[in-house]
């Protein structure tokens, strides 16, 4: 049960089949933030469909039966709280897919009951070792690495835990590959659903350009002015709500981690928000996870910061003494509600959310900041769309 899943395609033509737990729909809609009654009964008919993917020309996934038989219609028809099933389209499938479930025959205004992000990648951070080794800060896994950082925060809050070497949704952690691959996805604080960087065309299940919703910002999403209800955002995961402070109307959860509802206890481990966008076993880090990073432990690469180029960003040493491993943080910038949801700061700054609200402030939340003149933590309004990087639960 999660809002996103890492999917590692197999090397051969036969692919694994995955089932997604649809009962998560009722966990939300049966709550006080939903309708206080299940949206799906044992006889409710529903459909799962690809809302968007970020790869052109071909589909990244196939809906299929539980035995792996591919369904040709491009949608999955289900009933009750039964899973829907899919498999990667092939061994080379790589990118991001957003899948939504909606009631069969429901009006378009009802939108989706829930949605899930699939991250198709050769990167497998779940292969991380069970514990740290002294003075070792980077650990190889399939397709990349997992890291730990130096500092007291890691010894107390995250003992023997690892953080991914890339932003959620990125297809590479290598600076030379450019931000189109290393940038990953963007999230408004407290939302589970991702947005691509501006200028990224989105596609349907077949890899054809999405025409189902109008690109107000020129990149395949909808941008609406003003705040909205949490359930409305759930129903419309492709809408960026451009409100200058908080995208949630009268938000009752501003003191909670990543807008976690007061009624929700995560499964199996308490504390992870219902809306946390990280895969199972991973969550957003708290403020302070990057506390030892500074301008003093940036790798002095030949191209330096490389501002306003496709490789702009920082390679931080993971510790301040040995300096034998480093992590790339691309200068992806952020989506800003004050500029119609478009990107700002791209090529200049890395902005990565923590899950921690600013105490005593209902609008501002903490994030990790890296730009040419400063590195550290700062705070900004919840409506902005920053990158995220997941840490082990």
GROMACS .gro file of C-alpha atoms in nm:
model
  393
    1UNK     CA    1   0.000   0.000   0.000
    2UNK     CA    2   0.165   0.320  -0.120
    3UNK     CA    3   0.125   0.615  -0.356
    4UNK     CA    4   0.415   0.516  -0.579
    5UNK     CA    5   0.605   0.205  -0.677
    6UNK     CA    6   0.951   0.136  -0.815
    7UNK     CA    7   0.916  -0.099  -1.110
    8UNK     CA    8   1.233  -0.273  -1.235
    9UNK     CA    9   1.170  -0.424  -1.581
   10UNK     CA   10   1.322  -0.768  -1.631
   11UNK     CA   11   1.589  -0.819  -1.897
   12UNK     CA   12   1.391  -1.068  -2.106
   13UNK     CA   13   1.069  -1.045  -2.304
   14UNK     CA   14   0.862  -1.194  -2.021
   15UNK     CA   15   0.786  -0.933  -1.754
   16UNK     CA   16   0.663  -0.958  -1.397
   17UNK     CA   17   0.298  -0.881  -1.321
   18UNK     CA   18   0.216  -0.629  -1.048
   19UNK     CA   19  -0.108  -0.583  -0.854
   20UNK     CA   20  -0.202  -0.246  -0.701
   21UNK     CA   21  -0.424  -0.240  -0.387
   22UNK     CA   22  -0.738  -0.049  -0.483
   23UNK     CA   23  -0.866  -0.060  -0.122
   24UNK     CA   24  -0.654   0.253  -0.066
   25UNK     CA   25  -0.942   0.437  -0.238
   26UNK     CA   26  -1.176   0.360   0.051
   27UNK     CA   27  -0.914   0.435   0.315
   28UNK     CA   28  -0.936   0.797   0.199
   29UNK     CA   29  -1.300   0.837   0.087
   30UNK     CA   30  -1.435   0.672   0.399
   31UNK     CA   31  -1.263   0.938   0.610
   32UNK     CA   32  -1.365   1.287   0.719
   33UNK     CA   33  -1.162   1.432   0.431
   34UNK     CA   34  -1.361   1.224   0.184
   35UNK     CA   35  -1.732   1.150   0.197
   36UNK     CA   36  -1.724   0.946   0.523
   37UNK     CA   37  -1.847   0.646   0.327
   38UNK     CA   38  -1.667   0.403   0.095
   39UNK     CA   39  -1.643   0.517  -0.267
   40UNK     CA   40  -1.618   0.155  -0.381
   41UNK     CA   41  -1.866  -0.109  -0.263
   42UNK     CA   42  -1.837  -0.481  -0.347
   43UNK     CA   43  -2.045  -0.422  -0.662
   44UNK     CA   44  -1.895  -0.090  -0.776
   45UNK     CA   45  -1.752  -0.107  -1.127
   46UNK     CA   46  -1.443   0.103  -1.191
   47UNK     CA   47  -1.171   0.154  -1.448
   48UNK     CA   48  -0.797   0.207  -1.413
   49UNK     CA   49  -0.627   0.410  -1.685
   50UNK     CA   50  -0.302   0.588  -1.760
   51UNK     CA   51  -0.348   0.959  -1.689
   52UNK     CA   52  -0.007   1.042  -1.833
   53UNK     CA   53   0.339   0.906  -1.897
   54UNK     CA   54   0.655   1.099  -1.983
   55UNK     CA   55   0.774   0.887  -2.277
   56UNK     CA   56   0.671   0.940  -2.638
   57UNK     CA   57   0.605   0.687  -2.909
   58UNK     CA   58   0.531   0.378  -2.705
   59UNK     CA   59   0.357   0.271  -2.389
   60UNK     CA   60   0.557   0.208  -2.073
   61UNK     CA   61   0.312  -0.039  -1.917
   62UNK     CA   62   0.046  -0.286  -2.023
   63UNK     CA   63  -0.265  -0.353  -1.819
   64UNK     CA   64  -0.305  -0.726  -1.779
   65UNK     CA   65  -0.491  -1.001  -1.602
   66UNK     CA   66  -0.349  -1.140  -1.279
   67UNK     CA   67  -0.189  -1.422  -1.481
   68UNK     CA   68  -0.003  -1.174  -1.704
   69UNK     CA   69  -0.230  -1.187  -2.009
   70UNK     CA   70  -0.220  -0.840  -2.166
   71UNK     CA   71  -0.547  -0.645  -2.196
   72UNK     CA   72  -0.561  -0.468  -2.532
   73UNK     CA   73  -0.807  -0.192  -2.442
   74UNK     CA   74  -0.555   0.027  -2.260
   75UNK     CA   75  -0.777   0.027  -1.952
   76UNK     CA   76  -0.839  -0.215  -1.669
   77UNK     CA   77  -1.200  -0.290  -1.570
   78UNK     CA   78  -1.250  -0.396  -1.210
   79UNK     CA   79  -1.509  -0.441  -0.938
   80UNK     CA   80  -1.504  -0.380  -0.564
   81UNK     CA   81  -1.172  -0.359  -0.380
   82UNK     CA   82  -0.995  -0.603  -0.610
   83UNK     CA   83  -0.649  -0.511  -0.738
   84UNK     CA   84  -0.573  -0.390  -1.086
   85UNK     CA   85  -0.275  -0.546  -1.263
   86UNK     CA   86  -0.006  -0.430  -1.503
   87UNK     CA   87   0.337  -0.525  -1.633
   88UNK     CA   88   0.621  -0.322  -1.789
   89UNK     CA   89   0.591  -0.300  -2.167
   90UNK     CA   90   0.939  -0.445  -2.212
   91UNK     CA   91   1.294  -0.462  -2.081
   92UNK     CA   92   1.376  -0.109  -2.202
   93UNK     CA   93   1.074   0.059  -2.040
   94UNK     CA   94   1.203   0.362  -1.847
   95UNK     CA   95   1.017   0.666  -1.720
   96UNK     CA   96   0.718   0.770  -1.513
   97UNK     CA   97   0.351   0.678  -1.534
   98UNK     CA   98   0.053   0.816  -1.342
   99UNK     CA   99  -0.242   0.575  -1.318
  100UNK     CA  100  -0.585   0.670  -1.186
  101UNK     CA  101  -0.895   0.474  -1.085
  102UNK     CA  102  -1.240   0.621  -1.154
  103UNK     CA  103  -1.596   0.493  -1.127
  104UNK     CA  104  -1.724   0.343  -1.451
  105UNK     CA  105  -1.972   0.579  -1.613
  106UNK     CA  106  -1.904   0.861  -1.368
  107UNK     CA  107  -1.921   1.219  -1.502
  108UNK     CA  108  -1.589   1.374  -1.594
  109UNK     CA  109  -1.630   1.627  -1.313
  110UNK     CA  110  -1.597   1.349  -1.055
  111UNK     CA  111  -1.241   1.282  -1.164
  112UNK     CA  112  -1.034   1.003  -1.010
  113UNK     CA  113  -1.087   0.821  -0.682
  114UNK     CA  114  -0.712   0.775  -0.632
  115UNK     CA  115  -0.395   0.772  -0.838
  116UNK     CA  116  -0.056   0.604  -0.825
  117UNK     CA  117   0.286   0.693  -0.963
  118UNK     CA  118   0.489   0.415  -1.127
  119UNK     CA  119   0.862   0.478  -1.156
  120UNK     CA  120   1.000   0.241  -1.421
  121UNK     CA  121   1.376   0.227  -1.381
  122UNK     CA  122   1.676  -0.001  -1.362
  123UNK     CA  123   1.754   0.159  -1.025
  124UNK     CA  124   1.683  -0.068  -0.728
  125UNK     CA  125   1.750   0.108  -0.395
  126UNK     CA  126   1.568  -0.172  -0.212
  127UNK     CA  127   1.887  -0.375  -0.258
  128UNK     CA  128   2.060  -0.156   0.004
  129UNK     CA  129   2.265  -0.343   0.267
  130UNK     CA  130   2.116  -0.394   0.613
  131UNK     CA  131   2.364  -0.169   0.792
  132UNK     CA  132   2.640   0.087   0.754
  133UNK     CA  133   3.012   0.030   0.737
  134UNK     CA  134   3.242   0.268   0.917
  135UNK     CA  135   3.362   0.555   0.695
  136UNK     CA  136   3.159   0.427   0.396
  137UNK     CA  137   2.895   0.669   0.271
  138UNK     CA  138   2.802   0.534  -0.074
  139UNK     CA  139   2.681   0.177  -0.142
  140UNK     CA  140   2.634   0.036  -0.491
  141UNK     CA  141   2.297  -0.112  -0.584
  142UNK     CA  142   2.154  -0.215  -0.920
  143UNK     CA  143   2.143   0.090  -1.147
  144UNK     CA  144   2.310   0.332  -0.904
  145UNK     CA  145   2.381   0.373  -0.534
  146UNK     CA  146   2.230   0.458  -0.199
  147UNK     CA  147   2.390   0.707   0.038
  148UNK     CA  148   2.416   0.808   0.397
  149UNK     CA  149   2.535   1.151   0.502
  150UNK     CA  150   2.766   1.252   0.783
  151UNK     CA  151   2.638   1.427   1.095
  152UNK     CA  152   2.456   1.371   1.422
  153UNK     CA  153   2.115   1.371   1.249
  154UNK     CA  154   2.205   1.044   1.078
  155UNK     CA  155   2.337   0.882   1.393
  156UNK     CA  156   2.025   0.964   1.594
  157UNK     CA  157   1.730   0.991   1.355
  158UNK     CA  158   1.845   0.759   1.075
  159UNK     CA  159   2.084   0.494   1.212
  160UNK     CA  160   2.159   0.237   0.941
  161UNK     CA  161   1.920   0.411   0.701
  162UNK     CA  162   2.001   0.518   0.346
  163UNK     CA  163   1.882   0.793   0.112
  164UNK     CA  164   1.841   0.754  -0.264
  165UNK     CA  165   2.116   0.889  -0.488
  166UNK     CA  166   1.863   1.073  -0.709
  167UNK     CA  167   1.540   1.270  -0.703
  168UNK     CA  168   1.217   1.073  -0.716
  169UNK     CA  169   1.130   1.005  -1.079
  170UNK     CA  170   1.480   1.066  -1.218
  171UNK     CA  171   1.616   0.818  -1.472
  172UNK     CA  172   1.979   0.897  -1.389
  173UNK     CA  173   2.195   1.031  -1.107
  174UNK     CA  174   2.488   1.116  -1.337
  175UNK     CA  175   2.549   1.486  -1.390
  176UNK     CA  176   2.665   1.444  -1.750
  177UNK     CA  177   2.325   1.298  -1.848
  178UNK     CA  178   2.162   1.639  -1.804
  179UNK     CA  179   1.857   1.755  -1.610
  180UNK     CA  180   1.610   1.594  -1.849
  181UNK     CA  181   1.719   1.266  -1.690
  182UNK     CA  182   1.848   1.373  -1.347
  183UNK     CA  183   1.581   1.630  -1.253
  184UNK     CA  184   1.296   1.399  -1.158
  185UNK     CA  185   0.947   1.518  -1.064
  186UNK     CA  186   0.800   1.809  -0.867
  187UNK     CA  187   0.548   1.809  -0.580
  188UNK     CA  188   0.340   2.067  -0.403
  189UNK     CA  189   0.391   2.022  -0.028
  190UNK     CA  190   0.155   1.758   0.107
  191UNK     CA  191   0.046   1.618  -0.230
  192UNK     CA  192   0.106   1.261  -0.341
  193UNK     CA  193   0.091   1.323  -0.716
  194UNK     CA  194   0.387   1.443  -0.924
  195UNK     CA  195   0.425   1.712  -1.185
  196UNK     CA  196   0.691   1.709  -1.456
  197UNK     CA  197   0.930   1.997  -1.507
  198UNK     CA  198   0.795   2.272  -1.730
  199UNK     CA  199   0.831   2.204  -2.101
  200UNK     CA  200   0.799   1.826  -2.060
  201UNK     CA  201   0.532   1.698  -2.297
  202UNK     CA  202   0.312   1.425  -2.149
  203UNK     CA  203   0.172   1.125  -2.333
  204UNK     CA  204  -0.105   0.867  -2.307
  205UNK     CA  205  -0.087   0.489  -2.262
  206UNK     CA  206   0.019   0.448  -2.627
  207UNK     CA  207   0.284   0.719  -2.619
  208UNK     CA  208   0.075   0.977  -2.811
  209UNK     CA  209   0.068   1.338  -2.688
  210UNK     CA  210  -0.197   1.394  -2.419
  211UNK     CA  211  -0.490   1.604  -2.538
  212UNK     CA  212  -0.734   1.519  -2.257
  213UNK     CA  213  -0.652   1.837  -2.066
  214UNK     CA  214  -0.527   2.174  -2.178
  215UNK     CA  215  -0.169   2.278  -2.109
  216UNK     CA  216  -0.212   2.619  -1.946
  217UNK     CA  217   0.158   2.632  -1.863
  218UNK     CA  218   0.262   2.487  -2.198
  219UNK     CA  219   0.360   2.145  -2.068
  220UNK     CA  220   0.063   1.912  -2.045
  221UNK     CA  221  -0.085   2.000  -1.706
  222UNK     CA  222  -0.367   2.225  -1.595
  223UNK     CA  223  -0.301   2.525  -1.372
  224UNK     CA  224  -0.587   2.678  -1.173
  225UNK     CA  225  -0.570   2.986  -0.952
  226UNK     CA  226  -0.669   2.959  -0.588
  227UNK     CA  227  -0.672   2.696  -0.315
  228UNK     CA  228  -0.890   2.385  -0.312
  229UNK     CA  229  -1.010   2.102  -0.089
  230UNK     CA  230  -0.785   1.802  -0.034
  231UNK     CA  231  -1.040   1.568  -0.193
  232UNK     CA  232  -1.060   1.788  -0.504
  233UNK     CA  233  -0.684   1.761  -0.548
  234UNK     CA  234  -0.713   1.384  -0.512
  235UNK     CA  235  -0.974   1.381  -0.788
  236UNK     CA  236  -0.764   1.596  -1.023
  237UNK     CA  237  -0.398   1.489  -0.987
  238UNK     CA  238  -0.293   1.672  -1.304
  239UNK     CA  239  -0.402   2.016  -1.173
  240UNK     CA  240  -0.145   2.247  -1.018
  241UNK     CA  241  -0.327   2.479  -0.776
  242UNK     CA  242  -0.156   2.816  -0.805
  243UNK     CA  243  -0.228   2.974  -0.469
  244UNK     CA  244   0.049   3.194  -0.329
  245UNK     CA  245   0.056   3.036   0.018
  246UNK     CA  246  -0.120   2.701   0.067
  247UNK     CA  247  -0.298   2.507  -0.207
  248UNK     CA  248  -0.536   2.361   0.060
  249UNK     CA  249  -0.839   2.561   0.166
  250UNK     CA  250  -0.856   2.599   0.547
  251UNK     CA  251  -0.590   2.334   0.594
  252UNK     CA  252  -0.637   2.153   0.930
  253UNK     CA  253  -0.307   1.963   0.902
  254UNK     CA  254  -0.049   2.239   0.877
  255UNK     CA  255   0.136   2.113   1.187
  256UNK     CA  256   0.157   1.756   1.055
  257UNK     CA  257   0.427   1.589   0.850
  258UNK     CA  258   0.348   1.633   0.477
  259UNK     CA  259  -0.019   1.715   0.549
  260UNK     CA  260  -0.075   1.379   0.716
  261UNK     CA  261  -0.443   1.368   0.822
  262UNK     CA  262  -0.504   1.344   1.196
  263UNK     CA  263  -0.719   1.034   1.145
  264UNK     CA  264  -0.458   0.837   0.950
  265UNK     CA  265  -0.199   0.595   1.086
  266UNK     CA  266   0.035   0.464   0.820
  267UNK     CA  267   0.069   0.094   0.752
  268UNK     CA  268   0.282  -0.074   0.867
  269UNK     CA  269   0.484   0.200   1.036
  270UNK     CA  270   0.330   0.504   1.202
  271UNK     CA  271   0.444   0.846   1.095
  272UNK     CA  272   0.457   0.827   0.715
  273UNK     CA  273   0.194   1.058   0.570
  274UNK     CA  274  -0.102   0.920   0.378
  275UNK     CA  275   0.010   1.153   0.097
  276UNK     CA  276   0.382   1.072   0.110
  277UNK     CA  277   0.493   1.026  -0.254
  278UNK     CA  278   0.774   0.779  -0.178
  279UNK     CA  279   0.758   0.404  -0.257
  280UNK     CA  280   0.698   0.134   0.006
  281UNK     CA  281   0.979   0.122   0.261
  282UNK     CA  282   1.077   0.483   0.186
  283UNK     CA  283   0.956   0.822   0.304
  284UNK     CA  284   1.042   1.190   0.287
  285UNK     CA  285   1.324   1.298   0.520
  286UNK     CA  286   1.273   1.540   0.805
  287UNK     CA  287   1.435   1.882   0.809
  288UNK     CA  288   1.806   1.855   0.891
  289UNK     CA  289   1.888   1.547   0.683
  290UNK     CA  290   2.123   1.762   0.470
  291UNK     CA  291   2.261   1.956   0.768
  292UNK     CA  292   2.630   1.883   0.698
  293UNK     CA  293   2.614   1.999   0.336
  294UNK     CA  294   2.770   2.338   0.269
  295UNK     CA  295   2.963   2.526   0.003
  296UNK     CA  296   3.277   2.388   0.170
  297UNK     CA  297   3.206   2.028   0.074
  298UNK     CA  298   3.116   2.077  -0.292
  299UNK     CA  299   3.333   1.879  -0.533
  300UNK     CA  300   3.560   2.125  -0.722
  301UNK     CA  301   3.474   1.987  -1.065
  302UNK     CA  302   3.621   2.142  -1.378
  303UNK     CA  303   3.287   2.279  -1.494
  304UNK     CA  304   3.206   2.416  -1.148
  305UNK     CA  305   2.846   2.504  -1.083
  306UNK     CA  306   2.776   2.534  -1.459
  307UNK     CA  307   2.485   2.774  -1.403
  308UNK     CA  308   2.197   2.776  -1.651
  309UNK     CA  309   2.318   2.471  -1.839
  310UNK     CA  310   2.170   2.121  -1.853
  311UNK     CA  311   2.429   2.001  -1.600
  312UNK     CA  312   2.389   2.283  -1.349
  313UNK     CA  313   2.402   2.167  -0.989
  314UNK     CA  314   2.625   2.045  -0.706
  315UNK     CA  315   2.816   1.730  -0.631
  316UNK     CA  316   2.831   1.729  -0.253
  317UNK     CA  317   3.079   1.515  -0.063
  318UNK     CA  318   2.879   1.288   0.164
  319UNK     CA  319   3.115   1.346   0.456
  320UNK     CA  320   3.337   1.634   0.555
  321UNK     CA  321   3.660   1.443   0.624
  322UNK     CA  322   3.741   1.164   0.378
  323UNK     CA  323   3.554   1.320   0.086
  324UNK     CA  324   3.564   0.994  -0.109
  325UNK     CA  325   3.203   0.984  -0.228
  326UNK     CA  326   2.957   1.247  -0.348
  327UNK     CA  327   2.596   1.296  -0.453
  328UNK     CA  328   2.468   1.508  -0.740
  329UNK     CA  329   2.186   1.754  -0.670
  330UNK     CA  330   2.070   1.906  -1.001
  331UNK     CA  331   1.960   2.270  -1.016
  332UNK     CA  332   1.607   2.183  -1.123
  333UNK     CA  333   1.439   2.489  -0.970
  334UNK     CA  334   1.073   2.473  -0.875
  335UNK     CA  335   0.722   2.526  -1.004
  336UNK     CA  336   0.594   2.855  -0.872
  337UNK     CA  337   0.231   2.949  -0.808
  338UNK     CA  338   0.314   3.316  -0.863
  339UNK     CA  339   0.405   3.252  -1.228
  340UNK     CA  340   0.112   3.040  -1.339
  341UNK     CA  341   0.273   2.716  -1.228
  342UNK     CA  342   0.576   2.759  -1.450
  343UNK     CA  343   0.930   2.679  -1.345
  344UNK     CA  344   1.160   2.927  -1.175
  345UNK     CA  345   1.517   2.895  -1.054
  346UNK     CA  346   1.601   2.626  -1.309
  347UNK     CA  347   1.973   2.612  -1.377
  348UNK     CA  348   2.032   2.817  -1.064
  349UNK     CA  349   1.898   2.633  -0.759
  350UNK     CA  350   1.819   2.289  -0.617
  351UNK     CA  351   1.507   2.293  -0.399
  352UNK     CA  352   1.417   1.967  -0.222
  353UNK     CA  353   1.128   1.935   0.022
  354UNK     CA  354   1.161   1.789   0.367
  355UNK     CA  355   0.843   1.659   0.531
  356UNK     CA  356   0.869   1.913   0.815
  357UNK     CA  357   0.635   2.212   0.853
  358UNK     CA  358   0.772   2.534   0.998
  359UNK     CA  359   0.660   2.536   1.363
  360UNK     CA  360   0.401   2.801   1.437
  361UNK     CA  361   0.357   2.895   1.071
  362UNK     CA  362   0.058   2.760   0.879
  363UNK     CA  363   0.202   2.855   0.540
  364UNK     CA  364   0.578   2.792   0.534
  365UNK     CA  365   0.760   2.457   0.529
  366UNK     CA  366   1.126   2.354   0.536
  367UNK     CA  367   1.328   2.249   0.235
  368UNK     CA  368   1.692   2.190   0.144
  369UNK     CA  369   1.838   2.471  -0.065
  370UNK     CA  370   2.150   2.473  -0.278
  371UNK     CA  371   2.238   2.764  -0.504
  372UNK     CA  372   2.549   2.943  -0.615
  373UNK     CA  373   2.571   3.172  -0.312
  374UNK     CA  374   2.432   2.953  -0.031
  375UNK     CA  375   2.366   2.598   0.083
  376UNK     CA  376   2.147   2.506   0.378
  377UNK     CA  377   1.782   2.488   0.474
  378UNK     CA  378   1.515   2.749   0.428
  379UNK     CA  379   1.137   2.766   0.411
  380UNK     CA  380   0.880   2.854   0.148
  381UNK     CA  381   0.502   2.833   0.094
  382UNK     CA  382   0.334   2.496   0.050
  383UNK     CA  383   0.204   2.576  -0.297
  384UNK     CA  384   0.548   2.562  -0.458
  385UNK     CA  385   0.647   2.251  -0.652
  386UNK     CA  386   0.987   2.122  -0.538
  387UNK     CA  387   1.186   1.804  -0.599
  388UNK     CA  388   1.190   1.524  -0.341
  389UNK     CA  389   1.446   1.259  -0.246
  390UNK     CA  390   1.338   0.953  -0.045
  391UNK     CA  391   1.499   0.806   0.267
  392UNK     CA  392   1.444   0.460   0.415
  393UNK     CA  393   1.168   0.414   0.674
   0.00000   0.00000   0.00000
